Each structure stands twice: as structure tokens, then as C-alpha cells.
CSV table of C-alpha atoms and ligand atoms in Angstrom, one decimal:
chain,number,residue,atom,x,y,z
Q,152,MET,CA,-11.7,-121.7,-51.9
Q,153,GLN,CA,-9.3,-124.6,-51.4
Q,154,ILE,CA,-8.3,-127.1,-48.8
Q,155,ILE,CA,-4.6,-126.7,-48.3
Q,156,ASN,CA,-4.0,-129.0,-45.4
Q,157,LEU,CA,-5.6,-131.8,-43.4
Q,158,THR,CA,-4.4,-133.2,-40.1
Q,159,ALA,CA,-5.8,-135.4,-37.4
Q,160,ALA,CA,-5.1,-136.1,-33.7
Q,161,GLU,CA,-6.0,-138.6,-31.1
Q,162,ILE,CA,-8.2,-137.0,-28.5
Q,163,LEU,CA,-10.4,-138.4,-25.7
Q,164,ASP,CA,-14.2,-138.8,-25.6
Q,165,SER,CA,-16.5,-138.4,-22.6
Q,166,ARG,CA,-15.7,-141.9,-21.3
Q,167,GLY,CA,-11.9,-141.2,-21.5
Q,168,ASN,CA,-11.5,-143.4,-24.5
Q,169,PRO,CA,-9.5,-142.2,-27.6
Q,170,THR,CA,-11.3,-140.8,-30.6
Q,171,ILE,CA,-10.3,-138.6,-33.6
Q,172,GLN,CA,-10.3,-134.9,-34.2
Q,173,ALA,CA,-9.6,-133.7,-37.8
Q,174,THR,CA,-8.5,-130.2,-38.8
Q,175,VAL,CA,-9.0,-128.7,-42.2
Q,176,LYS,CA,-7.0,-125.7,-43.3
Q,177,LEU,CA,-8.2,-123.4,-46.1
Q,178,ASN,CA,-6.1,-121.2,-48.4
Q,179,THR,CA,-7.4,-118.3,-46.4
Q,180,GLU,CA,-5.4,-119.8,-43.5
Q,181,LEU,CA,-8.7,-120.3,-41.6
Q,182,THR,CA,-9.1,-123.8,-40.0
Q,183,THR,CA,-12.1,-125.9,-38.9
Q,184,THR,CA,-12.1,-129.0,-36.7
Q,185,ALA,CA,-14.5,-131.8,-36.0
Q,186,ALA,CA,-14.5,-134.7,-33.6
Q,187,VAL,CA,-16.3,-138.0,-33.9
Q,188,PRO,CA,-18.2,-139.8,-31.1
Q,189,ALA,CA,-18.2,-143.5,-30.1
Q,190,GLY,CA,-21.0,-145.9,-29.1
Q,191,ALA,CA,-21.1,-148.6,-26.4
Q,192,SER,CA,-24.2,-150.5,-27.4
Q,193,THR,CA,-23.1,-150.5,-31.1
Q,194,GLY,CA,-25.1,-152.3,-33.7
Q,195,THR,CA,-23.3,-155.2,-35.3
Q,196,HIS,CA,-24.1,-153.8,-38.8
Q,197,GLU,CA,-22.4,-150.5,-38.2
Q,198,ALA,CA,-19.4,-149.4,-40.3
Q,199,LEU,CA,-16.0,-150.2,-38.7
Q,200,GLU,CA,-14.6,-148.0,-36.0
Q,201,LEU,CA,-10.9,-148.6,-36.5
Q,202,ARG,CA,-9.0,-149.1,-33.2
Q,203,ASP,CA,-5.3,-150.0,-32.8
Q,204,GLN,CA,-5.9,-153.2,-30.8
Q,205,ASP,CA,-2.5,-152.5,-29.1
Q,206,PRO,CA,-3.0,-153.7,-25.5
Q,207,LYS,CA,-0.2,-151.4,-24.4
Q,208,ARG,CA,-2.1,-148.2,-25.2
Q,209,TYR,CA,-5.6,-147.4,-23.9
Q,210,HIS,CA,-6.4,-151.1,-23.5
Q,211,GLY,CA,-6.3,-151.6,-27.3
Q,212,LYS,CA,-8.6,-148.6,-27.9
Q,213,GLY,CA,-6.1,-146.2,-29.4
Q,214,VAL,CA,-6.8,-144.7,-32.8
Q,215,LEU,CA,-3.3,-143.9,-34.0
Q,216,LYS,CA,-3.8,-146.1,-37.1
Q,217,ALA,CA,-6.9,-144.2,-38.1
Q,218,VAL,CA,-5.1,-140.9,-37.4
Q,219,ALA,CA,-2.2,-142.0,-39.6
Q,220,ASN,CA,-4.7,-143.0,-42.3
Q,221,ILE,CA,-6.0,-139.4,-42.3
Q,222,ASN,CA,-2.5,-137.8,-42.3
Q,223,GLU,CA,-0.9,-140.1,-44.8
Q,224,GLN,CA,-3.7,-141.3,-47.1
Q,225,ILE,CA,-6.7,-139.1,-47.0
Q,226,ALA,CA,-4.9,-135.8,-46.8
Q,227,PRO,CA,-3.0,-136.1,-50.1
Q,228,ALA,CA,-6.3,-137.3,-51.8
Q,229,ILE,CA,-8.4,-134.3,-50.7
Q,230,ILE,CA,-5.9,-131.4,-50.6
Q,231,GLY,CA,-6.8,-129.1,-53.4
Q,232,PHE,CA,-10.6,-129.7,-53.3
Q,233,ASP,CA,-13.0,-126.9,-52.7
Q,234,PRO,CA,-14.6,-127.7,-49.3
Q,235,VAL,CA,-18.1,-127.1,-50.7
Q,236,GLN,CA,-17.6,-130.3,-52.8
Q,237,GLN,CA,-18.8,-132.5,-49.9
Q,238,ALA,CA,-20.2,-135.3,-52.0
Q,239,GLN,CA,-17.1,-135.5,-54.2
Q,240,ILE,CA,-14.7,-135.5,-51.2
Q,241,ASP,CA,-16.7,-138.2,-49.4
Q,242,ARG,CA,-16.7,-140.3,-52.6
Q,243,VAL,CA,-12.9,-140.0,-52.9
Q,244,MET,CA,-12.5,-141.2,-49.3
Q,245,ILE,CA,-15.0,-144.1,-49.8
Q,246,GLU,CA,-13.2,-145.2,-53.0
Q,247,LEU,CA,-9.8,-144.9,-51.3
Q,248,ASP,CA,-11.1,-147.2,-48.5
Q,249,GLY,CA,-12.6,-149.6,-51.1
Q,250,SER,CA,-14.4,-151.9,-48.6
Q,251,ASP,CA,-18.1,-152.3,-47.6
Q,252,HIS,CA,-17.8,-151.2,-44.0
Q,253,LYS,CA,-14.9,-148.7,-44.2
Q,254,LYS,CA,-12.6,-151.4,-42.8
Q,255,ASN,CA,-9.4,-150.1,-44.3
Q,256,LEU,CA,-9.4,-146.4,-43.4
Q,257,GLY,CA,-11.9,-146.7,-40.6
Q,258,ALA,CA,-15.3,-145.0,-40.4
Q,259,ASN,CA,-14.0,-142.9,-37.6
Q,260,ALA,CA,-11.2,-141.5,-39.8
Q,261,ILE,CA,-13.5,-140.9,-42.8
Q,262,LEU,CA,-16.3,-139.2,-40.7
Q,263,ALA,CA,-13.9,-136.9,-38.8
Q,264,VAL,CA,-12.7,-135.6,-42.2
Q,265,SER,CA,-16.2,-135.5,-43.6
Q,266,LEU,CA,-17.5,-133.3,-40.8
Q,267,ALA,CA,-14.5,-131.0,-40.7
Q,268,VAL,CA,-14.9,-130.5,-44.5
Q,269,ALA,CA,-18.6,-129.6,-43.9
Q,270,ARG,CA,-17.5,-126.9,-41.4
Q,271,ALA,CA,-14.9,-125.7,-43.9
Q,272,GLY,CA,-17.6,-125.6,-46.6
Q,273,ALA,CA,-19.9,-123.4,-44.4
Q,274,LEU,CA,-16.9,-121.2,-43.6
Q,275,ALA,CA,-16.1,-120.9,-47.3
Q,276,LYS,CA,-19.7,-119.8,-48.0
Q,277,ASN,CA,-19.7,-117.6,-45.0
Q,278,GLN,CA,-22.9,-119.4,-43.7
Q,279,PRO,CA,-23.9,-121.0,-40.5
Q,280,LEU,CA,-23.2,-124.7,-40.6
Q,281,TYR,CA,-26.9,-125.6,-40.4
Q,282,LEU,CA,-27.7,-123.6,-43.6
Q,283,HIS,CA,-24.8,-125.2,-45.5
Q,284,LEU,CA,-26.1,-128.6,-44.4
Q,285,ALA,CA,-29.6,-127.7,-45.5
Q,286,GLN,CA,-28.2,-126.9,-49.0
Q,287,LEU,CA,-26.2,-130.1,-49.1
Q,288,LEU,CA,-29.4,-132.1,-48.4
Q,289,HIS,CA,-31.5,-130.2,-51.0
Q,290,PRO,CA,-29.1,-128.6,-53.4
Q,291,ASP,CA,-31.7,-127.7,-56.0
Q,292,ALA,CA,-34.6,-126.7,-53.8
Q,293,ALA,CA,-35.5,-123.3,-52.6
Q,294,GLN,CA,-34.6,-122.9,-48.9
Q,295,GLN,CA,-37.4,-124.4,-46.8
Q,296,PRO,CA,-38.1,-122.8,-43.4
Q,297,LEU,CA,-36.0,-124.6,-40.8
Q,298,SER,CA,-37.3,-125.8,-37.4
Q,299,LEU,CA,-35.6,-126.6,-34.2
Q,300,PRO,CA,-35.8,-130.3,-33.2
Q,301,ILE,CA,-37.8,-131.6,-30.3
Q,302,PRO,CA,-35.3,-133.0,-27.8
Q,303,MET,CA,-35.4,-136.5,-26.4
Q,304,MET,CA,-33.8,-136.1,-23.0
Q,305,ASN,CA,-32.4,-139.3,-21.4
Q,306,VAL,CA,-33.0,-138.7,-17.7
Q,307,LEU,CA,-32.6,-142.3,-16.5
Q,308,ASN,CA,-29.8,-144.4,-17.9
Q,309,GLY,CA,-29.5,-148.2,-17.9
Q,310,GLY,CA,-28.2,-151.1,-20.0
Q,311,LYS,CA,-24.6,-150.7,-21.2
Q,312,HIS,CA,-24.5,-147.0,-20.2
Q,313,ALA,CA,-25.1,-147.7,-16.5
Q,314,LEU,CA,-24.3,-151.2,-15.4
Q,315,GLY,CA,-26.5,-152.4,-12.5
Q,316,ALA,CA,-29.4,-150.1,-13.4
Q,317,SER,CA,-32.4,-151.1,-15.6
Q,318,ASP,CA,-32.1,-153.5,-18.6
Q,319,LEU,CA,-33.7,-150.9,-20.8
Q,320,GLN,CA,-31.0,-148.5,-21.8
Q,321,GLU,CA,-32.8,-145.1,-21.9
Q,322,TYR,CA,-35.8,-143.5,-20.3
Q,323,MET,CA,-36.3,-140.1,-22.0
Q,324,ILE,CA,-38.6,-137.2,-21.6
Q,325,MET,CA,-39.9,-135.2,-24.6
Q,326,PRO,CA,-41.3,-131.7,-24.2
Q,327,ILE,CA,-43.8,-132.2,-26.9
Q,328,GLY,CA,-46.0,-129.3,-25.7
Q,329,ALA,CA,-43.3,-126.7,-25.7
Q,330,THR,CA,-43.4,-124.1,-28.5
Q,331,ASP,CA,-39.8,-123.0,-28.4
Q,332,LEU,CA,-36.5,-124.7,-27.7
Q,333,GLN,CA,-35.5,-122.5,-24.7
Q,334,SER,CA,-38.7,-123.7,-22.9
Q,335,ALA,CA,-38.2,-127.3,-24.0
Q,336,VAL,CA,-34.7,-127.2,-22.5
Q,337,ARG,CA,-35.8,-125.5,-19.3
Q,338,TRP,CA,-38.7,-127.9,-18.8
Q,339,GLY,CA,-36.3,-130.8,-19.2
Q,340,ALA,CA,-33.8,-129.4,-16.8
Q,341,GLU,CA,-36.5,-128.7,-14.2
Q,342,ILE,CA,-37.9,-132.3,-14.5
Q,343,PHE,CA,-34.4,-133.8,-14.4
Q,344,HIS,CA,-33.6,-131.9,-11.1
Q,345,THR,CA,-37.0,-132.8,-9.6
Q,346,LEU,CA,-36.3,-136.5,-10.5
Q,347,GLY,CA,-33.0,-136.2,-8.6
Q,348,LYS,CA,-34.8,-135.0,-5.5
Q,349,ILE,CA,-37.4,-137.8,-5.7
Q,350,LEU,CA,-34.6,-140.4,-6.0
Q,351,GLN,CA,-32.8,-138.8,-3.1
Q,352,LYS,CA,-36.0,-138.9,-1.0
Q,353,HIS,CA,-36.3,-142.7,-1.7
Q,354,HIS,CA,-32.6,-143.2,-0.9
Q,355,HIS,CA,-31.7,-144.1,-4.4
Q,356,ALA,CA,-28.3,-143.2,-5.9
Q,357,THR,CA,-28.2,-139.9,-7.9
Q,358,THR,CA,-25.0,-140.6,-9.7
Q,359,VAL,CA,-25.3,-140.4,-13.4
Q,360,GLY,CA,-24.6,-142.8,-16.3
Q,361,ASP,CA,-22.8,-142.3,-19.6
Q,362,GLU,CA,-25.5,-139.9,-21.1
Q,363,GLY,CA,-25.9,-137.9,-17.9
Q,364,GLY,CA,-29.2,-139.4,-16.7
Q,365,TYR,CA,-29.5,-140.9,-13.2
Q,366,ALA,CA,-28.8,-144.6,-12.9
Q,367,PRO,CA,-30.5,-146.0,-9.8
Q,368,GLN,CA,-30.8,-149.7,-9.1
Q,369,LEU,CA,-34.5,-150.4,-9.2
Q,370,LYS,CA,-36.5,-153.6,-8.9
Q,371,SER,CA,-38.1,-153.6,-12.4
Q,372,ASN,CA,-37.9,-152.0,-15.8
Q,373,GLU,CA,-41.3,-150.4,-15.1
Q,374,ALA,CA,-40.2,-148.6,-12.0
Q,375,PRO,CA,-38.3,-145.8,-13.9
Q,376,LEU,CA,-41.6,-145.0,-15.7
Q,377,LYS,CA,-43.4,-144.4,-12.4
Q,378,LEU,CA,-40.6,-142.2,-11.1
Q,379,ILE,CA,-40.5,-140.1,-14.3
Q,380,LEU,CA,-44.3,-139.7,-14.3
Q,381,GLN,CA,-44.0,-138.5,-10.7
Q,382,ALA,CA,-41.2,-136.1,-11.6
Q,383,ILE,CA,-43.1,-134.6,-14.5
Q,384,GLU,CA,-46.1,-133.9,-12.2
Q,385,THR,CA,-44.1,-132.7,-9.2
Q,386,ALA,CA,-42.3,-130.3,-11.5
Q,387,GLY,CA,-45.7,-128.9,-12.5
Q,388,TYR,CA,-46.1,-130.2,-16.0
Q,389,LYS,CA,-48.9,-132.2,-17.6
Q,390,PRO,CA,-47.8,-135.7,-18.7
Q,391,GLY,CA,-48.9,-136.5,-22.2
Q,392,LYS,CA,-49.9,-133.0,-23.0
Q,393,GLN,CA,-46.7,-131.1,-22.3
Q,394,ILE,CA,-44.2,-133.9,-21.6
Q,395,SER,CA,-44.2,-137.4,-23.0
Q,396,ILE,CA,-41.9,-140.3,-22.4
Q,397,ALA,CA,-39.7,-142.0,-25.0
Q,398,LEU,CA,-37.8,-145.3,-24.5
Q,399,ASP,CA,-34.7,-146.8,-26.1
Q,400,ALA,CA,-34.7,-150.4,-25.0
Q,401,ALA,CA,-31.5,-151.2,-27.0
Q,402,ALA,CA,-32.9,-154.7,-26.9
Q,403,SER,CA,-30.0,-156.4,-28.7
Q,404,GLU,CA,-28.1,-156.0,-25.5
Q,405,PHE,CA,-30.5,-158.2,-23.5
Q,406,TYR,CA,-31.4,-160.6,-26.3
Q,407,GLN,CA,-30.0,-164.1,-25.7
Q,408,ASP,CA,-31.0,-167.6,-26.8
Q,409,HIS,CA,-33.8,-166.1,-28.9
Q,410,HIS,CA,-35.3,-164.5,-25.8
Q,411,TYR,CA,-35.3,-161.1,-24.0
Q,412,GLN,CA,-33.7,-161.4,-20.6
Q,413,PHE,CA,-34.9,-158.9,-18.0
Q,414,GLN,CA,-32.4,-159.1,-15.2
Q,415,ALA,CA,-34.1,-156.5,-13.0
Q,416,GLU,CA,-37.3,-158.6,-12.6
Q,417,GLN,CA,-35.7,-162.0,-13.4
Q,418,GLN,CA,-37.9,-162.6,-16.4
Q,419,VAL,CA,-37.3,-164.2,-19.8
Q,420,LEU,CA,-39.7,-162.9,-22.5
Q,421,THR,CA,-40.5,-164.0,-26.0
Q,422,THR,CA,-40.8,-161.4,-28.8
Q,423,ALA,CA,-44.6,-161.4,-28.4
Q,424,GLU,CA,-44.5,-161.1,-24.7
Q,425,LEU,CA,-42.1,-158.2,-24.8
Q,426,ILE,CA,-44.4,-156.4,-27.4
Q,427,ASN,CA,-47.3,-157.0,-25.0
Q,428,ARG,CA,-45.3,-155.6,-22.2
Q,429,TYR,CA,-44.6,-152.4,-24.2
Q,430,ALA,CA,-48.3,-152.2,-25.1
Q,431,SER,CA,-49.4,-152.4,-21.5
Q,432,TRP,CA,-46.9,-149.7,-20.5
Q,433,THR,CA,-48.2,-147.4,-23.2
Q,434,LYS,CA,-51.7,-147.7,-21.6
Q,435,LYS,CA,-50.3,-146.7,-18.2
Q,436,TYR,CA,-47.7,-144.1,-19.1
Q,437,PRO,CA,-47.5,-141.3,-21.7
Q,438,ILE,CA,-45.0,-143.2,-23.9
Q,439,VAL,CA,-44.9,-141.9,-27.5
Q,440,SER,CA,-41.8,-143.5,-28.9
Q,441,ILE,CA,-40.0,-146.8,-28.5
Q,442,GLU,CA,-36.5,-147.3,-30.1
Q,443,ASP,CA,-34.9,-150.7,-30.6
Q,444,GLY,CA,-37.7,-152.3,-28.8
Q,445,LEU,CA,-36.5,-155.6,-30.2
Q,446,ALA,CA,-33.1,-157.1,-31.3
Q,447,GLU,CA,-31.4,-155.7,-34.4
Q,448,ASP,CA,-32.2,-158.6,-36.7
Q,449,ASP,CA,-35.6,-159.4,-35.4
Q,450,TRP,CA,-37.3,-158.0,-38.5
Q,451,GLN,CA,-40.4,-160.0,-38.1
Q,452,GLY,CA,-40.7,-158.9,-34.5
Q,453,PHE,CA,-40.3,-155.3,-35.6
Q,454,SER,CA,-43.1,-155.6,-38.2
Q,455,GLN,CA,-45.3,-157.1,-35.5
Q,456,LEU,CA,-44.4,-154.3,-33.1
Q,457,THR,CA,-45.2,-151.7,-35.8
Q,458,THR,CA,-48.5,-153.4,-36.7
Q,459,GLN,CA,-49.5,-153.5,-33.0
Q,460,LEU,CA,-48.3,-150.0,-31.9
Q,461,GLY,CA,-47.1,-148.1,-34.9
Q,462,GLU,CA,-50.4,-146.3,-35.6
Q,463,ARG,CA,-50.2,-144.6,-32.3
Q,464,ILE,CA,-46.6,-144.3,-31.3
Q,465,GLN,CA,-43.2,-143.8,-33.0
Q,466,ILE,CA,-41.3,-147.1,-33.6
Q,467,VAL,CA,-37.7,-146.2,-34.0
Q,468,GLY,CA,-34.9,-148.3,-35.6
Q,469,ASP,CA,-31.4,-147.6,-34.4
Q,470,ASP,CA,-29.3,-150.8,-34.4
Q,471,LEU,CA,-31.9,-152.1,-36.7
Q,472,PHE,CA,-31.1,-149.6,-39.5
Q,473,VAL,CA,-27.6,-148.4,-38.5
Q,474,THR,CA,-28.3,-145.2,-40.6
Q,475,HIS,CA,-27.8,-147.4,-43.7
Q,476,PRO,CA,-30.0,-146.8,-46.8
Q,477,GLU,CA,-30.1,-150.5,-47.7
Q,478,ARG,CA,-31.3,-151.6,-44.2
Q,479,LEU,CA,-33.7,-148.7,-44.2
Q,480,LYS,CA,-35.1,-149.9,-47.6
Q,481,LYS,CA,-35.7,-153.3,-46.1
Q,482,GLY,CA,-37.4,-151.7,-43.1
Q,483,LEU,CA,-39.7,-149.7,-45.5
Q,484,ASP,CA,-40.6,-152.9,-47.4
Q,485,LEU,CA,-41.3,-154.9,-44.3
Q,486,GLN,CA,-43.0,-151.9,-42.5
Q,487,ALA,CA,-40.7,-152.7,-39.6
Q,488,ALA,CA,-40.8,-149.2,-38.0
Q,489,ASN,CA,-42.0,-145.7,-38.8
Q,490,SER,CA,-38.9,-143.8,-37.7
Q,491,ILE,CA,-35.2,-143.9,-37.9
Q,492,LEU,CA,-32.4,-142.9,-35.6
Q,493,ILE,CA,-29.6,-141.1,-37.5
Q,494,LYS,CA,-26.0,-141.5,-36.2
Q,495,PRO,CA,-23.4,-140.3,-38.7
Q,496,ASN,CA,-20.7,-142.6,-37.3
Q,497,GLN,CA,-22.8,-145.7,-38.0
Q,498,ILE,CA,-22.4,-145.2,-41.7
Q,499,GLY,CA,-19.2,-143.1,-41.6
Q,500,SER,CA,-19.7,-140.1,-43.9
Q,501,LEU,CA,-21.9,-137.0,-44.0
Q,502,THR,CA,-23.0,-137.6,-47.6
Q,503,GLU,CA,-24.3,-141.1,-46.9
Q,504,THR,CA,-25.9,-139.8,-43.7
Q,505,LEU,CA,-27.8,-137.2,-45.8
Q,506,THR,CA,-28.8,-139.9,-48.3
Q,507,THR,CA,-30.4,-142.0,-45.5
Q,508,ILE,CA,-32.2,-138.9,-44.0
Q,509,LYS,CA,-33.6,-138.0,-47.5
Q,510,LEU,CA,-34.8,-141.6,-48.1
Q,511,ALA,CA,-36.5,-141.7,-44.7
Q,512,GLN,CA,-38.2,-138.3,-45.1
Q,513,ASN,CA,-39.3,-139.1,-48.6
Q,514,HIS,CA,-41.1,-142.2,-47.3
Q,515,GLY,CA,-42.8,-140.6,-44.4
Q,516,PHE,CA,-40.5,-141.9,-41.7
Q,517,THR,CA,-39.7,-139.5,-38.9
Q,518,THR,CA,-36.0,-138.8,-38.3
Q,519,ILE,CA,-34.1,-138.4,-35.0
Q,520,ILE,CA,-30.5,-137.1,-35.1
Q,521,SER,CA,-28.6,-138.8,-32.4
Q,522,HIS,CA,-25.4,-138.5,-30.3
Q,523,ARG,CA,-23.4,-141.5,-29.1
Q,524,SER,CA,-22.9,-142.6,-25.5
Q,525,GLY,CA,-19.2,-141.6,-25.9
Q,526,GLU,CA,-19.3,-138.0,-27.0
Q,527,THR,CA,-17.1,-134.9,-27.3
Q,528,SER,CA,-17.9,-131.3,-26.9
Q,529,ASP,CA,-18.4,-131.0,-30.7
Q,530,PRO,CA,-22.1,-129.9,-31.3
Q,531,PHE,CA,-22.2,-130.9,-35.0
Q,532,ILE,CA,-25.4,-132.9,-34.6
Q,533,ALA,CA,-27.3,-129.8,-33.4
Q,534,ASP,CA,-26.6,-128.1,-36.7
Q,535,LEU,CA,-27.4,-131.3,-38.5
Q,536,ALA,CA,-30.8,-131.6,-36.8
Q,537,VAL,CA,-31.8,-128.1,-37.8
Q,538,GLY,CA,-30.3,-128.2,-41.3
Q,539,THR,CA,-32.1,-131.4,-42.2
Q,540,ASN,CA,-35.4,-130.4,-40.5
Q,541,ALA,CA,-35.1,-133.7,-38.7
Q,542,GLY,CA,-37.8,-132.8,-36.2
Q,543,GLN,CA,-36.2,-134.6,-33.3
Q,544,ILE,CA,-32.8,-134.8,-31.6
Q,545,LYS,CA,-31.5,-137.3,-29.0
Q,546,THR,CA,-28.6,-135.8,-27.1
Q,547,GLY,CA,-28.8,-137.0,-23.6
Q,548,SER,CA,-29.7,-135.6,-20.2
Q,549,LEU,CA,-29.5,-132.2,-18.7
Q,550,SER,CA,-26.0,-132.8,-17.2
Q,551,ARG,CA,-22.5,-133.4,-18.5
Q,552,SER,CA,-20.9,-130.8,-20.8
Q,553,GLU,CA,-20.7,-133.1,-23.8
Q,554,ARG,CA,-24.5,-133.4,-23.8
Q,555,ILE,CA,-25.2,-129.7,-22.8
Q,556,ALA,CA,-22.9,-128.5,-25.6
Q,557,LYS,CA,-25.6,-129.6,-28.1
Q,558,TYR,CA,-28.5,-128.0,-26.2
Q,559,ASN,CA,-26.5,-124.8,-25.9
Q,560,ARG,CA,-25.8,-124.8,-29.6
Q,561,LEU,CA,-29.5,-125.4,-30.4
Q,562,MET,CA,-30.4,-122.5,-28.2
Q,563,GLU,CA,-27.8,-120.3,-30.0
Q,564,ILE,CA,-29.3,-121.3,-33.4
Q,565,GLU,CA,-32.8,-120.5,-32.1
Q,566,ARG,CA,-31.6,-117.0,-31.1
Q,567,GLN,CA,-29.9,-116.6,-34.5
Q,568,LEU,CA,-33.0,-117.6,-36.4
Q,569,GLY,CA,-35.0,-115.1,-34.3
Q,570,GLU,CA,-38.5,-114.5,-35.6
Q,571,GLN,CA,-38.2,-117.4,-38.0
Q,572,ALA,CA,-37.4,-119.9,-35.3
Q,573,SER,CA,-40.0,-122.6,-34.6
Q,574,LEU,CA,-40.0,-125.8,-32.7
Q,575,ALA,CA,-40.9,-128.9,-34.7
Q,576,GLN,CA,-44.3,-130.5,-34.1
Q,577,PHE,CA,-44.5,-134.1,-32.9
Q,578,GLY,CA,-47.0,-136.3,-34.8
Q,579,PHE,CA,-47.8,-138.9,-32.2
Q,580,THR,CA,-49.9,-138.6,-29.1
Q,581,ALA,CA,-49.8,-140.7,-25.9
Q,582,VAL,CA,-52.7,-143.0,-25.3
Q,583,SER,CA,-52.4,-143.5,-21.6
Q,584,ASP,CA,-54.9,-142.3,-19.1
Q,585,ASN,CA,-52.3,-140.1,-17.5
Q,586,GLN,CA,-52.7,-137.1,-19.7
P,103,PGA,P1,-24.6,-146.0,-28.0
P,103,PGA,O1,-26.0,-145.7,-27.5
P,103,PGA,O2,-24.1,-144.7,-28.5
P,103,PGA,O3,-23.9,-146.6,-26.9
P,103,PGA,O4,-24.8,-147.0,-29.2
P,103,PGA,C1,-27.0,-144.8,-28.0
P,103,PGA,C2,-28.2,-145.5,-28.5
P,103,PGA,O5,-28.3,-146.7,-28.5
P,103,PGA,O6,-29.1,-144.9,-29.0
P,104,ZN,ZN1,-30.4,-146.7,-29.5
């Protein structure tokens, strides 16, 4: 099988900003496409997302340069390859770019091609994408049983995804007690809608933020936890046993002058005070996971947070690691977390994403495959989460089609797997009294 053509186009993401779709054509005349997402609370150490900076188009956010890089530079370099040669194709693009952070071609350009090639590889092998990805991760191993990831569902949005709401960016529910994905999704949807009714009753706004969760203006960063706990119970579920809470503070966004600034309650906290705040919340609410609890270069703080809470709950690095093996290695040395968020566009190719996943899994870190706040309807990450046995996926709330596309694809995979399907187990348990 051979790639005979590669083209790209500028499309829009869920926020109405430009992004890239790549299309690979095989010698069988079949084509595959993939689209890349875009973040808002991006980590400073992420690979470069190339934008035109032309103020006359999309306020500078156009991606025509990156599209041209695919059409004019990447296409001639990869036409003729067999699409199953994922690692070789990714290496060709990385060498063609020649920079540390994919500054020349753009990580968005390289990733769009990388993902479209993976789809073409699956097509060439006549396999579902998740199986092809499983074989790319472990080419020499016998096929391990694959499990569906436990979803982290972002029902209350704040930070950069919903200005005016909480300082913390994401309040998520995790159906840790579900035994299959269809139930996990249903429980999440029921709690999401119950939460909407509770907000309405208290005269709070029920409009949603970038990831489809509600975005009410509340007086503190603790208030959303109370509301979610109420919604879990009102919907008829047991907090801590069936449904736990996960947070993504995205703390780099409220870190200023070496302190953490909580606008909602008008407080300024030191690293130690913020860690203590998290610790006190974990006693009151069934919180099992905290992502980016501290700023992206506060390595010492992360080590302290992991020492204090990491035995009991999941401490996740997102902006901290940016899906980069070198930053992950540093985190492993410093014991700065026990879990990593995986966003393919932070590093900019599928092969490097798989390298980071493998490194994390080999060292006992849990892995969470993640969307971005600016998404498309491309559900690639659903297959990635299953194929890599990631165990967890973070793909937003139970509203907005770009989020739901991933849940629908996961449920489709579950049906395809049939008897073999199982939902991953979660290794941490809440310590709060509310269980
Ligand atoms: P982003 O947010 O896509 O805006 O970076 C997601 C996250 O922080 O996990
Ligand atoms: Zn995050």
C-alpha cells in the first residue's frame, strides 16, 4: 500500500478559530482525514502551533502557512511511503522541520499528517484504528486485551474556558463505579442534567463554557464542589463509590508574582497554602484526581503535592509535562506527580505521543488521553485511549457535538469489542466522609 497524495485545508474548530485538516490518499484511491485541536490554556513548553499572524485574517489566527507547509513540503517528502510506516513518516517530518519545537513546519501541520497517516495505516491493514494504534505502541508484543477508558467529564467550566466563572478550570465527574462505558456515559449525562436543574433552581446561569460544562459565577472555588456533590446525590448515585470528582486547576493561569491568585474569593495563596486547600477539599469531597494543581514550572511544589496527597489521589501533570518524554523523565526523577495527561498536539506527532505514553506506563504512572478546549468532530483520541490501554480519557462534558463525538465513538468501540469489552479500573479511592 502506498500514499499517493497528501493535501491539507484550513477548517474551523469548536471556538470558530482556524485549524488544519489533512487528507491522505492511498493507491487504492481510498482517502482518510484527520483534524487537529487547539488549546486555550496552553503550556509554555508545548510544541509550536503555527499561525499566520496576519491581522487581516481571523485576527491573526489563520493557518494558511501551516497548510502550505503540508501541501508544498511535507507531501513531496512522504508520498510513496507505505502508511503503516508511522515511525519513519513521523521521523521524516521531524527532520524536515529540523527545530526543537516544530517551529518551522508547525506542530499543527505535522500532527494533522501524522494522524491522517495512522488512519490510512489502519485502512491499509483493514483494521479498526484502535487496533492499529495498539500495534504501533507494542509492535512486538502479543495483543493485550484492550479496555475502554474511564471518562473524566468536565461538568463545570472555569478559568480560560469560561471567563467570569471559577479560577479553577475544570470540575469533572468520574464514573469510577461503572462497569461498562455505556453506563458511565449515561450516569455522566444524568448528573450533568441534574446539575443544570440545581443551577436553575438557584438562579445561576446554565450557559456552557468551551468544553460543554456549565459556567456559573459563584463566590468561591469550593462552591462548584458542593453543587456537584448535590447533583451526584440528587441523580441517585453514591459519591465516592460510584462517582468521584476530578479537578484540573490549570494553575499556571492564576499564578502571578510567585503566588496563586483566587479571584473568586479574593485570596492570594502560597504554594503550601494552595496544597493545604486541596488537602482540605479532599477530606470534604470525593476528589480522586488533581491536574495541574500548581504552575507548570513549580517542580518543587509538585513534589510536595505528590508527597502530601499522591499516596491517596492521582496527581496529574498536563502543562507540567506537555506530553514530552524529557519533562516526564524529570517528573519521574523528582516524583513530581503520579499521572500524565496526554495531548498529541502538545508534542506534535503520533510516534512521540506513543513514546511518552510507553515511558509513563513503564514507570507506573497512570495515563489520561485528552482533548483540547478547541476541538473538532474528529474522535481520534477515543481510539487512542482504547488502543494504548490508557485507562482514562478526558473529553469534556455531556453537551456540544465535538465532545459527544468522542463518547459516541467510545460506545461504538465498546459495541464492536462485544464480549471482550471491559471498562478500565481506577486505582485511587476518595478519602472524604462523603462516600
Ligand atoms: P486547553 O485546556 O486545551 O485549553 O489547554 C485543557 C486542559 O488544560 O487540560
Ligand atoms: Zn489541563
